[in-house]
Short mmCIF file of C-alpha atoms and ligand atoms in Angstrom, two decimals:
data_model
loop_
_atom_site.label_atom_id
_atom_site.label_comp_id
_atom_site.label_asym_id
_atom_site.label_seq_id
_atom_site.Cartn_x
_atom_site.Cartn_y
_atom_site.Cartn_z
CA UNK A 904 1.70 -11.92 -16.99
CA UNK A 905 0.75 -15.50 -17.07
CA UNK A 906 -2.69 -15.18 -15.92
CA UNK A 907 -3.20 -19.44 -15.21
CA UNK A 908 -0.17 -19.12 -12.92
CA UNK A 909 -1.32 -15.90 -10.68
CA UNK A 910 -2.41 -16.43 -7.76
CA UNK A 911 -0.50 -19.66 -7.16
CA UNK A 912 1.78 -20.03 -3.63
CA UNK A 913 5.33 -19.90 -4.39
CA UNK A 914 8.49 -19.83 -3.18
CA UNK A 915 10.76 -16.63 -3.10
CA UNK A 916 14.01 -16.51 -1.56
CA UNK A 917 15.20 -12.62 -0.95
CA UNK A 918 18.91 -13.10 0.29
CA UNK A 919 18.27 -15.11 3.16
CA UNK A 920 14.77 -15.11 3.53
CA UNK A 921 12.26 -17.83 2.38
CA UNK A 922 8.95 -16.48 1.36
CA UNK A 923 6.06 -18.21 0.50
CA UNK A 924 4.36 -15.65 -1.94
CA UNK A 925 1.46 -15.47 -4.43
CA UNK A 926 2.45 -15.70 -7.92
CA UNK A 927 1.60 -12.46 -9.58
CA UNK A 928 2.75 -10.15 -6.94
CA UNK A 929 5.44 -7.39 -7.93
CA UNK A 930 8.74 -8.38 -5.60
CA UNK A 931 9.08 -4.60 -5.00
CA UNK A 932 5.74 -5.40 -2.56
CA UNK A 933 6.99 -8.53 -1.19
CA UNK A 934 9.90 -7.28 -0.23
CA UNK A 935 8.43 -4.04 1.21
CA UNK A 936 5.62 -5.80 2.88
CA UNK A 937 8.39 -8.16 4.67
CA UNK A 938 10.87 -5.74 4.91
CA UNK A 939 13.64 -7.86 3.19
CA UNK A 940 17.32 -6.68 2.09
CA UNK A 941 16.14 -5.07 -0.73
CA UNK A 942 16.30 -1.37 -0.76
CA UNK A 943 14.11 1.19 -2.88
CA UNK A 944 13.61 4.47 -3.85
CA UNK A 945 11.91 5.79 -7.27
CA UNK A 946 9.47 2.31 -7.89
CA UNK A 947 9.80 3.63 -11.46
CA UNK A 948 12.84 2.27 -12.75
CA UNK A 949 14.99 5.26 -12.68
CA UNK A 950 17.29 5.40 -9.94
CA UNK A 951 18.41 1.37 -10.12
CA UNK A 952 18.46 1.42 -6.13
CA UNK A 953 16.59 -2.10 -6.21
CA UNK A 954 18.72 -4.07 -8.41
CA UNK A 955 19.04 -7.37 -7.91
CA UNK A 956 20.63 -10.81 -8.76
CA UNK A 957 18.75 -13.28 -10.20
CA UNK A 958 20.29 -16.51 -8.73
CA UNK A 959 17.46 -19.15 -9.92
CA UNK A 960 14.34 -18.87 -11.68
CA UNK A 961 14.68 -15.69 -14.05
CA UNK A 962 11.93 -18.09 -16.23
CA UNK A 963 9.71 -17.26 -13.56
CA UNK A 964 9.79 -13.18 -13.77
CA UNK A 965 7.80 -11.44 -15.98
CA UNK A 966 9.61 -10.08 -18.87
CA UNK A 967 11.92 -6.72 -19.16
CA UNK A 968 10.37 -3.83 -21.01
CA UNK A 969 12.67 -0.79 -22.70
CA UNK A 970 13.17 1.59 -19.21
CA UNK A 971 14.02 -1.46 -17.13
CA UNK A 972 16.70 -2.35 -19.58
CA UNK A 973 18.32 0.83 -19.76
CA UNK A 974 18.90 1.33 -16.17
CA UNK A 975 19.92 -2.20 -15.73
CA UNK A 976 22.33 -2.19 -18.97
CA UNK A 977 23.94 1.10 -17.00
CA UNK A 978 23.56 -0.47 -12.93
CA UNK A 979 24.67 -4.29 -13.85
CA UNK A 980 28.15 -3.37 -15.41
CA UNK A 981 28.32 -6.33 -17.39
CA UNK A 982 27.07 -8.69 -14.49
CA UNK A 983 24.45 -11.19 -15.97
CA UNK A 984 20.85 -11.81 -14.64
CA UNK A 985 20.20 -8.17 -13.11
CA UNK A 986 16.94 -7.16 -12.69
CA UNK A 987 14.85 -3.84 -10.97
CA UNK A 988 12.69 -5.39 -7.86
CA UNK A 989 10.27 -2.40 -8.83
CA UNK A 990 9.70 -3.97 -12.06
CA UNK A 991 9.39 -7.85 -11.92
CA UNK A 992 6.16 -9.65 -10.67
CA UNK A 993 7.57 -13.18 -9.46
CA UNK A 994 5.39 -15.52 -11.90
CA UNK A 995 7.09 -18.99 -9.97
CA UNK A 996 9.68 -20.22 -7.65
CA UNK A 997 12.71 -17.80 -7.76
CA UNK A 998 15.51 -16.55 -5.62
CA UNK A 999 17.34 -13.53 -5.49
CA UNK A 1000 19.95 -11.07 -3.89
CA UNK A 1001 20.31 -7.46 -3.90
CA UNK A 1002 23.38 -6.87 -6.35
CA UNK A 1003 26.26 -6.47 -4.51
CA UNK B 1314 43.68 5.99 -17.53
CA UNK B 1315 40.50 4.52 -18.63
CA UNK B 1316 38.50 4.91 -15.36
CA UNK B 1317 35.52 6.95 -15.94
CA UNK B 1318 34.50 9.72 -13.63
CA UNK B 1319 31.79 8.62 -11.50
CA UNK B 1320 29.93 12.01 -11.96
CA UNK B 1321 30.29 11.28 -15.85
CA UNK B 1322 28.66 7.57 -15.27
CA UNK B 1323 25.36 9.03 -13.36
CA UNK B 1324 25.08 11.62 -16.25
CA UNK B 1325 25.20 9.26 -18.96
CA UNK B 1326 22.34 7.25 -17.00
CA UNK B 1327 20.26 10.79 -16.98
CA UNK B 1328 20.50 11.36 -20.38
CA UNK B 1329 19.13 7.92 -21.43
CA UNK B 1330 16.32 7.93 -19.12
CA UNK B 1331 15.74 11.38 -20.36
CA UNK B 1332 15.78 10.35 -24.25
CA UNK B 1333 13.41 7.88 -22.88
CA UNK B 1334 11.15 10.60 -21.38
CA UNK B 1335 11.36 11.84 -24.93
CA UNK B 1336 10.47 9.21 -27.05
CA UNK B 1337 7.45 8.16 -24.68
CA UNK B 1338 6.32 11.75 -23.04
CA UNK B 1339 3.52 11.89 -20.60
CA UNK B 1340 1.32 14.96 -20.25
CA UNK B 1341 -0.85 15.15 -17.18
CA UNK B 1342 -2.24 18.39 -19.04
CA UNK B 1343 -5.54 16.16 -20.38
CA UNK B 1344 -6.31 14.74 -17.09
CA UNK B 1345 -6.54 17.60 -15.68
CA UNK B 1346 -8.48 19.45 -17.88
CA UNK B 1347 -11.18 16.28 -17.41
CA UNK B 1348 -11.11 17.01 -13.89
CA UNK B 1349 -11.70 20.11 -14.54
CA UNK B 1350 -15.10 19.38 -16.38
CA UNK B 1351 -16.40 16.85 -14.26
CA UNK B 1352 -15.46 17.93 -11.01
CA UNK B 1353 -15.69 16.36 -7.65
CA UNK B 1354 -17.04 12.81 -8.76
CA UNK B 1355 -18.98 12.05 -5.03
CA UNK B 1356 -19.48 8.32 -5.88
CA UNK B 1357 -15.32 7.75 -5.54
CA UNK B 1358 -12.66 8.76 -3.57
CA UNK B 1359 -9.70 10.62 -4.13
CA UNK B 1360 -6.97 8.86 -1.86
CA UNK B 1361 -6.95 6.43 0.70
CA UNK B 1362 -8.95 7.98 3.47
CA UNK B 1363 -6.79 6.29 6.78
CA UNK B 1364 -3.69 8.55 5.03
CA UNK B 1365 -5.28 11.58 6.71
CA UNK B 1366 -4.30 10.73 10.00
CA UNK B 1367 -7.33 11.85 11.27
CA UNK B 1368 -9.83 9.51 13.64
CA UNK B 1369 -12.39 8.27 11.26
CA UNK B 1370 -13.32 5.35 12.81
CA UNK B 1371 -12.82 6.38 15.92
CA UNK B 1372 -14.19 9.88 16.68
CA UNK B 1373 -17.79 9.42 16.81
CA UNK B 1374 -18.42 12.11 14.26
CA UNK B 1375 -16.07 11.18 11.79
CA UNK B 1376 -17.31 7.62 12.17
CA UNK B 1377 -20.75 8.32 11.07
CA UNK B 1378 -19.48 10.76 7.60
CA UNK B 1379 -21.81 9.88 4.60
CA UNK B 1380 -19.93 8.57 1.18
CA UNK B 1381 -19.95 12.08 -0.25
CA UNK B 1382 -18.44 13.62 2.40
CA UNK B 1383 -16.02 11.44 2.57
CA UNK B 1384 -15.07 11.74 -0.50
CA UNK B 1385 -15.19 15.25 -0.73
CA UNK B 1386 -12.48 15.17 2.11
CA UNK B 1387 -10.18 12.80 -0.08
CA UNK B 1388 -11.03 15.41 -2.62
CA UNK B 1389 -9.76 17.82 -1.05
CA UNK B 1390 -6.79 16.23 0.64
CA UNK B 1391 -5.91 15.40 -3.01
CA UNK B 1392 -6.20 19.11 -4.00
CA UNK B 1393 -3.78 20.00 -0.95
CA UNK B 1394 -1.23 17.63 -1.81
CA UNK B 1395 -1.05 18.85 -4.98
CA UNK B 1396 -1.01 22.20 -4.38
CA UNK B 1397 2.06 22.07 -2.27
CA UNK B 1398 3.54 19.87 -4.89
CA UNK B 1399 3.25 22.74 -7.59
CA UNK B 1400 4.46 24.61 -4.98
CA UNK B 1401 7.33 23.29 -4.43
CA UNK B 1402 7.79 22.91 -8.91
CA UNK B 1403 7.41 26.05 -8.48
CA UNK B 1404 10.87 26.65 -6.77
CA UNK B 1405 12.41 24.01 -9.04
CA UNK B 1406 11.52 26.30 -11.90
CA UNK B 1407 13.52 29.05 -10.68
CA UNK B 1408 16.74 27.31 -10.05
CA UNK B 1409 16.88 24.29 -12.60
CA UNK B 1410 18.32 26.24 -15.34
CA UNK B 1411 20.25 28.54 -13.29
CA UNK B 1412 21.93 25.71 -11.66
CA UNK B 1413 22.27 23.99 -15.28
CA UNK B 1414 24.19 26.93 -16.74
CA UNK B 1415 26.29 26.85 -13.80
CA UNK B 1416 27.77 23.51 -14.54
CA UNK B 1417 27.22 22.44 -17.48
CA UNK B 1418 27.93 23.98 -21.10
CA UNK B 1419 25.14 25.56 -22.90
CA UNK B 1420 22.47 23.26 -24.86
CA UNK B 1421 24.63 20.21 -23.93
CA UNK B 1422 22.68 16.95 -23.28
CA UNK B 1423 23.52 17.96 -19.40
CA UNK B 1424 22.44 21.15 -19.51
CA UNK B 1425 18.99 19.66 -21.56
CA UNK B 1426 18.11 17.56 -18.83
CA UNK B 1427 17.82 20.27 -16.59
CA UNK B 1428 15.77 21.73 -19.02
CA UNK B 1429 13.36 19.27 -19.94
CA UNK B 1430 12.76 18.96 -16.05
CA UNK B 1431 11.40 22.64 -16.29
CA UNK B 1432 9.18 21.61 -19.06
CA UNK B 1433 7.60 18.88 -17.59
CA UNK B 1434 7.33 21.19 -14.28
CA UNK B 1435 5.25 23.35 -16.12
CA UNK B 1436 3.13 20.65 -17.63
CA UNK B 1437 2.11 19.59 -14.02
CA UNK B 1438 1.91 23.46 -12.31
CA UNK B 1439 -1.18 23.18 -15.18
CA UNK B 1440 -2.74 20.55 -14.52
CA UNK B 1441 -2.37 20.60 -10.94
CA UNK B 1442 -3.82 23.94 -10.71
CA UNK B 1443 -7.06 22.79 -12.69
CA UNK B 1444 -7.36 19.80 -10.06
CA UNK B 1445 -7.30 22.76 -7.72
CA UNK B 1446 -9.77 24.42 -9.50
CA UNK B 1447 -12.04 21.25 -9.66
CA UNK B 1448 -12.01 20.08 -6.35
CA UNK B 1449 -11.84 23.06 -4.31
CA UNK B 1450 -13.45 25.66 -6.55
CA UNK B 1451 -9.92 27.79 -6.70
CA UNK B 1452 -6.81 27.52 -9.12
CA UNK B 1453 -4.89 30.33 -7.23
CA UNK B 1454 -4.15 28.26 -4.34
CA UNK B 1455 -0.75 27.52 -5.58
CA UNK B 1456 2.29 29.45 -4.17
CA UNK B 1457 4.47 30.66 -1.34
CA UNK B 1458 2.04 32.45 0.75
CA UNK B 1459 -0.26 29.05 0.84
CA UNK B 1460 2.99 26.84 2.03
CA UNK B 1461 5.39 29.08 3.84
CA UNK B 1462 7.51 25.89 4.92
CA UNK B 1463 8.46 25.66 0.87
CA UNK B 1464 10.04 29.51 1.40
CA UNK B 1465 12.87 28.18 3.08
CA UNK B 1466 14.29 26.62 0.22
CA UNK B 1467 14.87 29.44 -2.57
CA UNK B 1468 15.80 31.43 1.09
CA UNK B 1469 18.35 29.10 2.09
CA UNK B 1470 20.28 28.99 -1.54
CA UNK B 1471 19.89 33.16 -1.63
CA UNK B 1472 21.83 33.04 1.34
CA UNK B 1473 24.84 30.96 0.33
CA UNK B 1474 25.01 32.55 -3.37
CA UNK B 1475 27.82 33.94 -4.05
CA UNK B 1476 29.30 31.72 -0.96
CA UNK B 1477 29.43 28.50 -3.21
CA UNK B 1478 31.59 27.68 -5.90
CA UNK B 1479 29.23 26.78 -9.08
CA UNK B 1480 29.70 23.13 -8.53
CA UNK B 1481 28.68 24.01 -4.99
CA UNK B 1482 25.59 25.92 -5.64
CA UNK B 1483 24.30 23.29 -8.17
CA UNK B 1484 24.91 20.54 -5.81
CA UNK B 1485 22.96 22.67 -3.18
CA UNK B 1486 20.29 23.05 -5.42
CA UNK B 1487 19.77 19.68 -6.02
CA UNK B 1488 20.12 18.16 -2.80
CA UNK B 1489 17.41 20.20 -1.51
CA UNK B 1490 15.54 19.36 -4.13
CA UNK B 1491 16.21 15.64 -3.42
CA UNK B 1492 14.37 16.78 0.18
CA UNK B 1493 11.21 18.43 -1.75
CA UNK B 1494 11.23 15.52 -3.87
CA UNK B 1495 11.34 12.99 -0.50
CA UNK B 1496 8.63 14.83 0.73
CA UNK B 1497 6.01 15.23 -2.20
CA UNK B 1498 6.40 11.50 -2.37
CA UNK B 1499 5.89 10.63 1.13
CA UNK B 1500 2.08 12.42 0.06
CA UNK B 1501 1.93 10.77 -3.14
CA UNK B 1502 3.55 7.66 -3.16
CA UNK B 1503 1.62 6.46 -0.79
CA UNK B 1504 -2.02 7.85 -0.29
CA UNK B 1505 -3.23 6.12 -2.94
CA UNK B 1506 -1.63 2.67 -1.65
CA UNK B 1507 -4.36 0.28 -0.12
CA UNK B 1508 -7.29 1.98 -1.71
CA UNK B 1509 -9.33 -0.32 -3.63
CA UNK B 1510 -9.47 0.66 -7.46
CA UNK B 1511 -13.29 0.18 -7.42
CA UNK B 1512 -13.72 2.90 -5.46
CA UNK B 1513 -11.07 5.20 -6.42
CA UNK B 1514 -11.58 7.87 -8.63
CA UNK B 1515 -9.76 6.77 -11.81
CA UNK B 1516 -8.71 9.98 -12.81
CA UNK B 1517 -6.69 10.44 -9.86
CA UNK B 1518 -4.90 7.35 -10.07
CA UNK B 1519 -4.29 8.40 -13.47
CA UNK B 1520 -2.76 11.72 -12.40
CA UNK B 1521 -0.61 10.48 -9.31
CA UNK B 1522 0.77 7.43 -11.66
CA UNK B 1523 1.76 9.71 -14.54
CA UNK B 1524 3.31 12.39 -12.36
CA UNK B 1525 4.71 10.08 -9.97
CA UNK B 1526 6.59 8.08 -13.47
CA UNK B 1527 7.99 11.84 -14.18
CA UNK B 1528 8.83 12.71 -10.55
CA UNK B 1529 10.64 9.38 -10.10
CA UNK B 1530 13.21 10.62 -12.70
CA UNK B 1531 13.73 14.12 -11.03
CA UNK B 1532 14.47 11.95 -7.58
CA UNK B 1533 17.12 9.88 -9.45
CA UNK B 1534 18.26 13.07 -11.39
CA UNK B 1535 18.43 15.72 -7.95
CA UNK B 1536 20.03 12.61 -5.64
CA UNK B 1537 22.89 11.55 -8.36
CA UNK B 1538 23.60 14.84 -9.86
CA UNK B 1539 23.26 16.32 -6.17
CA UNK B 1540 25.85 14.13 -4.85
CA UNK B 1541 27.99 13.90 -8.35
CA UNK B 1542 28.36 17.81 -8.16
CA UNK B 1543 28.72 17.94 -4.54
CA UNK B 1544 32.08 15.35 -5.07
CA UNK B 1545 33.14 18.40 -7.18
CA UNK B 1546 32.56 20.96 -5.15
CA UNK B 1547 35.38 22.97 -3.15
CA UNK B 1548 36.30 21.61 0.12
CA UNK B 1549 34.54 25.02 1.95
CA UNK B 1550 31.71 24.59 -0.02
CA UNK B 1551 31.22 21.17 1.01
CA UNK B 1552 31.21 22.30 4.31
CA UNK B 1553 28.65 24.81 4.02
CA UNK B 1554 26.41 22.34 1.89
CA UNK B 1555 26.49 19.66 4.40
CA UNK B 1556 26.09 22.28 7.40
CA UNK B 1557 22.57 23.28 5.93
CA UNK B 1558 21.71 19.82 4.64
CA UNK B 1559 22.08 18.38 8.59
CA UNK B 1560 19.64 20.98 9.17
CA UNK B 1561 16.93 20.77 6.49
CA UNK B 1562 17.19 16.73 7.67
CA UNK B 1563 17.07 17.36 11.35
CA UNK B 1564 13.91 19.20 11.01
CA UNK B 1565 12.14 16.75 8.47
CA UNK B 1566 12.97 14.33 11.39
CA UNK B 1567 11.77 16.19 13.92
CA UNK B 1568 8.26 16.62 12.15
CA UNK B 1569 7.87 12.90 10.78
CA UNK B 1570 8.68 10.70 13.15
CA UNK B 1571 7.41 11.69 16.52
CA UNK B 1572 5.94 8.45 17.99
CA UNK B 1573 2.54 10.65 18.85
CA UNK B 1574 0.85 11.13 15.09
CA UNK B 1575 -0.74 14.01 16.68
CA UNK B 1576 2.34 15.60 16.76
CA UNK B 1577 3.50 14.86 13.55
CA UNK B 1578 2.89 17.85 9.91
CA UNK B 1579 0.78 14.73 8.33
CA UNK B 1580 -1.93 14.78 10.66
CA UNK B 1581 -1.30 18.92 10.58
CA UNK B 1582 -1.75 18.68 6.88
CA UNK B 1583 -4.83 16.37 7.75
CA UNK B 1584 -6.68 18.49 9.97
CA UNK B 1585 -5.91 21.45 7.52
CA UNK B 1586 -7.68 20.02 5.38
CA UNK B 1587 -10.85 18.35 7.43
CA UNK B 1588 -11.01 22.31 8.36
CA UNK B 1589 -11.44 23.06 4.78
CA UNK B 1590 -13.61 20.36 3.63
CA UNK B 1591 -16.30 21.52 6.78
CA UNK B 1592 -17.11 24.47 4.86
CA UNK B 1593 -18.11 22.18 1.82
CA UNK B 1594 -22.06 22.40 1.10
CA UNK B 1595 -21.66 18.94 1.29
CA UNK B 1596 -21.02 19.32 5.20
CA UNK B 1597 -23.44 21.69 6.45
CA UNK B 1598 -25.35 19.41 8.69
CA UNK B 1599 -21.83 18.76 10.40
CA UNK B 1600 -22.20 20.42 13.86
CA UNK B 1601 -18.41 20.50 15.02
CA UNK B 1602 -15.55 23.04 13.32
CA UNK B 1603 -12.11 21.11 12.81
CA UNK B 1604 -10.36 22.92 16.44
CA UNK B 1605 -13.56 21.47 18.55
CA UNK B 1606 -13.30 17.89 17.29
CA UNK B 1607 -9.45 17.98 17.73
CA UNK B 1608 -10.31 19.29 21.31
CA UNK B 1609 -13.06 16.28 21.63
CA UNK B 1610 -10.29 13.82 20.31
CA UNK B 1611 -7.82 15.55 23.37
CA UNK B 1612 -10.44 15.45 26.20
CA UNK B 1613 -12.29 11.69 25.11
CA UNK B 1614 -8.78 10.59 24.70
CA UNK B 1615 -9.44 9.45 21.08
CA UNK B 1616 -5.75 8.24 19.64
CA UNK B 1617 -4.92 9.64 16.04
CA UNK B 1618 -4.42 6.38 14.22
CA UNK B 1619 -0.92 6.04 12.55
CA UNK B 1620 -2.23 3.52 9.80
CA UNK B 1621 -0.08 1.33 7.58
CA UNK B 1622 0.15 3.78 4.40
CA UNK B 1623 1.55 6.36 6.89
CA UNK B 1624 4.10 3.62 8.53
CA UNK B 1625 4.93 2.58 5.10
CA UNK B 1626 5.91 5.91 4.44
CA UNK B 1627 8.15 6.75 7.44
CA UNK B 1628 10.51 3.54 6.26
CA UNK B 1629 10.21 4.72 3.04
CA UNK B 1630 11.54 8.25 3.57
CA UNK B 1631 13.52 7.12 6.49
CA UNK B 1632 15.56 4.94 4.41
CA UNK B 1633 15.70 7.96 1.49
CA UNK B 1634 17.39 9.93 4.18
CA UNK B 1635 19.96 7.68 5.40
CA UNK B 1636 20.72 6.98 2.07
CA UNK B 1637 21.29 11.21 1.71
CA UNK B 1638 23.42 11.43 4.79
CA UNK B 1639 25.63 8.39 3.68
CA UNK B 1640 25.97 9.45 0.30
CA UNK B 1641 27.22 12.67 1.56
CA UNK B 1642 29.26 10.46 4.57
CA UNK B 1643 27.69 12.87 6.79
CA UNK B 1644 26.91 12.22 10.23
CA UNK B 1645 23.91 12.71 12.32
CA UNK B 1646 24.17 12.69 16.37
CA UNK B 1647 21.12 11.69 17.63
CA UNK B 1648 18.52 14.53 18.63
CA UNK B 1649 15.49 12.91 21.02
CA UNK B 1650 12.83 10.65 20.59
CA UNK B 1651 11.89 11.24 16.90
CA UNK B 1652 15.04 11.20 15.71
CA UNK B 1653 15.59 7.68 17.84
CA UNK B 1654 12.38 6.44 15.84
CA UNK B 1655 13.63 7.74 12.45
CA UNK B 1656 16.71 5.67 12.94
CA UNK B 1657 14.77 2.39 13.99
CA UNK B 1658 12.73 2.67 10.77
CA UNK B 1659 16.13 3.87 8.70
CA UNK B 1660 17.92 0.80 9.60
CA UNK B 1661 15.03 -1.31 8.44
CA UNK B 1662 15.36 -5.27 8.96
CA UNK B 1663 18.36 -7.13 10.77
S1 LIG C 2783 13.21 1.62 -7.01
FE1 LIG C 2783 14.21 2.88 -8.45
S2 LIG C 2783 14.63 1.52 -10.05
FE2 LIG C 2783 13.49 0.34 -8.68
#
């Protein structure tokens, strides 16, 4: 994580919500503590319940590691910019959607 | 002609995140053994205190509890938790590889993720029963007799052996499994939340974040697998499976989500263990039992506080559930007022 840029507001969309967040946070959070769209269930990148789209901004999430990829290699079925909420701190302006 | 079988989609998913599990295992064994060395460390606490349900701010005993004894009582609350979690490994033991060679062929990479499950399982009964053993002095605390609640389980699938087909019985198997697994993380997942890591005893963080990495798999593994097998299952046998799932979720309603937290098995569990924790050395200036304060709370009128790690875990689990009963399309009619409040915290946001 980019430590000059935590802590910074931001601006995270979550399907039709605009959130103004603190860079840093994990979305899972965000979205729990505002009770968004997105739905989850393990928080350990297992059961791919919070996948989501990445419509702008996938700069601005921390990086993938190895579990993360395999469960989003199986959930995304070829879709591009999937990510696990459970797994991405929001590091700038993003905006996303549950994958459909 | 090249559609794959659902079923066959979710297993290839469980056996990579199981050859994950492989190539970067976690053992709990260590921590526990630590534990078991230093034990109850009086300077931290064990989980988040307001996850007891009990009046600690309110009650004007409870308000005035000294550091050390209230972390003794997250002590012990942690010990309790995980005691019914082994507990309930316990039953998971005894049915993951029978339901494995049920299904799947022998030593396939099916039937091995079953397996490994029991490994791990055994890894935590270990460790959990030397965080027994450190916090509340006793490792034998771990079993049927201690949770009787967790006996319905292995009786419910005795009674329909034999009535299933073996698609049926696995799918039983791991559906109530899915429900142990719901509630061992409503405890887990969330008693930690809010509690500031300064004050929290690092070697229980370590211990819920490794187990809860391993139990997160066995969620994914009993809900897909669960339902996958269930698809599979003969048309009577789905009938009998979703007959005694409606139950199993009916009562887990009933005893979650009644709008009094008095009323609900977390502040049961809590009191349980405030009853323990009195007889602590620690506590014997304390001049109430556990049954007088609850009557003191009763007659003074004292609320029992449903704070936000608790509410957080009602729309967790609430959502968990609805997620069971539409995977399995099957319906709930509505059953009183905490069944009412289970659905308002199911459906979640507009
Ligand atoms: S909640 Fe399970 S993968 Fe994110």
């Amino acid at each position: 994580m980019s430590s000059e840029r935590s802590g910074q507001e931001v601006e995270l969309q979550v399907g039709d919500a605009v959130l103004k967040v603190r860079s840093g946070e994990m979305l899972m959070d965000i979205c729990e503590h505002h009770q968004t769209c997105v739905m989850f269930s393990c928080r350990s990148a297992s059961c791919g319940t919070c996948a989501i789209v990445v419509e702008q901004g996938m700069e601005n999430l921390s990086p993938m590691d190895g579990l993360e990829a395999i469960v989003v290699e199986e959930v995304s079925e070829g879709r591009p910019n999937v990510r696990l909420a459970c797994q991405v701190r929001i590091l700038g302006s993003a905006c996303v959607r549950p994958l459909p | 002609m090249d559609q794959v079988d659902p079923v066959d989609k979710l297993l290839r998913r469980q056996i990579k995140l199981f050859e994950h599990a492989h190539r970067t295992p976690i053992e709990l064994k260590g921590f526990g053994l630590t534990m078991k060395r230093e034990g109850i460390d009086k300077s931290k606490l064990y989980c988040n205190p307001d996850f007891l349900l009990l009046p600690l701010r309110e009650c004007p005993y409870l308000s005035t509890l000294r550091p050390e004894q209230l972390s003794v009582l997250t002590a012990y609350y942690f010990a309790r938790a995980y005691s019914e979690i082994a507990t309930s490994e316990s039953v998971a033991l005894r049915y993951n590889m029978e339901a494995s060679a049920a299904v799947f062929p022998l030593y396939s990479d099916n039937y091995m993720v079953l397996f490994h499950e029991t490994a791990e399982e055994f890894d935590h009964i270990i460790t959990f029963r030397n965080v027994c053993q450190a916090l509340i002095g006793r490792g034998d605390v771990i079993g049927g007799e201690f949770f009787p609640h967790l006996k319905a389980v292995p009786a419910m699938l005795e009674r329909y052996r034999g009535k299933l087909c073996d698609n049926g019985f696995g799918s039983m198997y791991l559906l109530m499994r899915y429900i142990l697994n719901l509630a061992l993380k409503q405890l887990e997942g969330f008693m930690t939340a809010g509690l500031d890591e300064k004050v929290a005893s690092p070697l229980a963080l370590q211990i819920v974040a490794g187990h809860a990495e391993d139990e997160a798999r066995h969620l994914t593994t009993s809900l897909e697998l669960g339902i996958g097998l269930f698809r599979r299952a003969t048309p009577r046998s789905r009938e009998l499976i979703s007959g005694a799932m409606r139950i199993t979720m009916y009562s887990m309603i009933d005893k979650r989500f009644s709008g009094d937290a008095a009323a609900t098995w977390n502040f049961e569990t809590g009191l349980g263990v405030l009853q323990r924790a009195l007889q602590h050395p620690e506590f014997a200036d304390f001049p109430l039992s556990a049954e007088a304060l609850r009557d003191l709370w009763a007659s003074e009128g004292i609320a029992i506080p449903a704070s936000a790690e608790f509410e957080r875990s009602r729309r967790w689990i609430a959502g968990q559930l609805r997620r069971l009963a539409e995977s399995m399309e099957l319906a709930l009619t509505p059953q009183g007022e905490a069944f009412e409040r289970y659905l308002t915290y199911a459906q979640g946001p507009a």
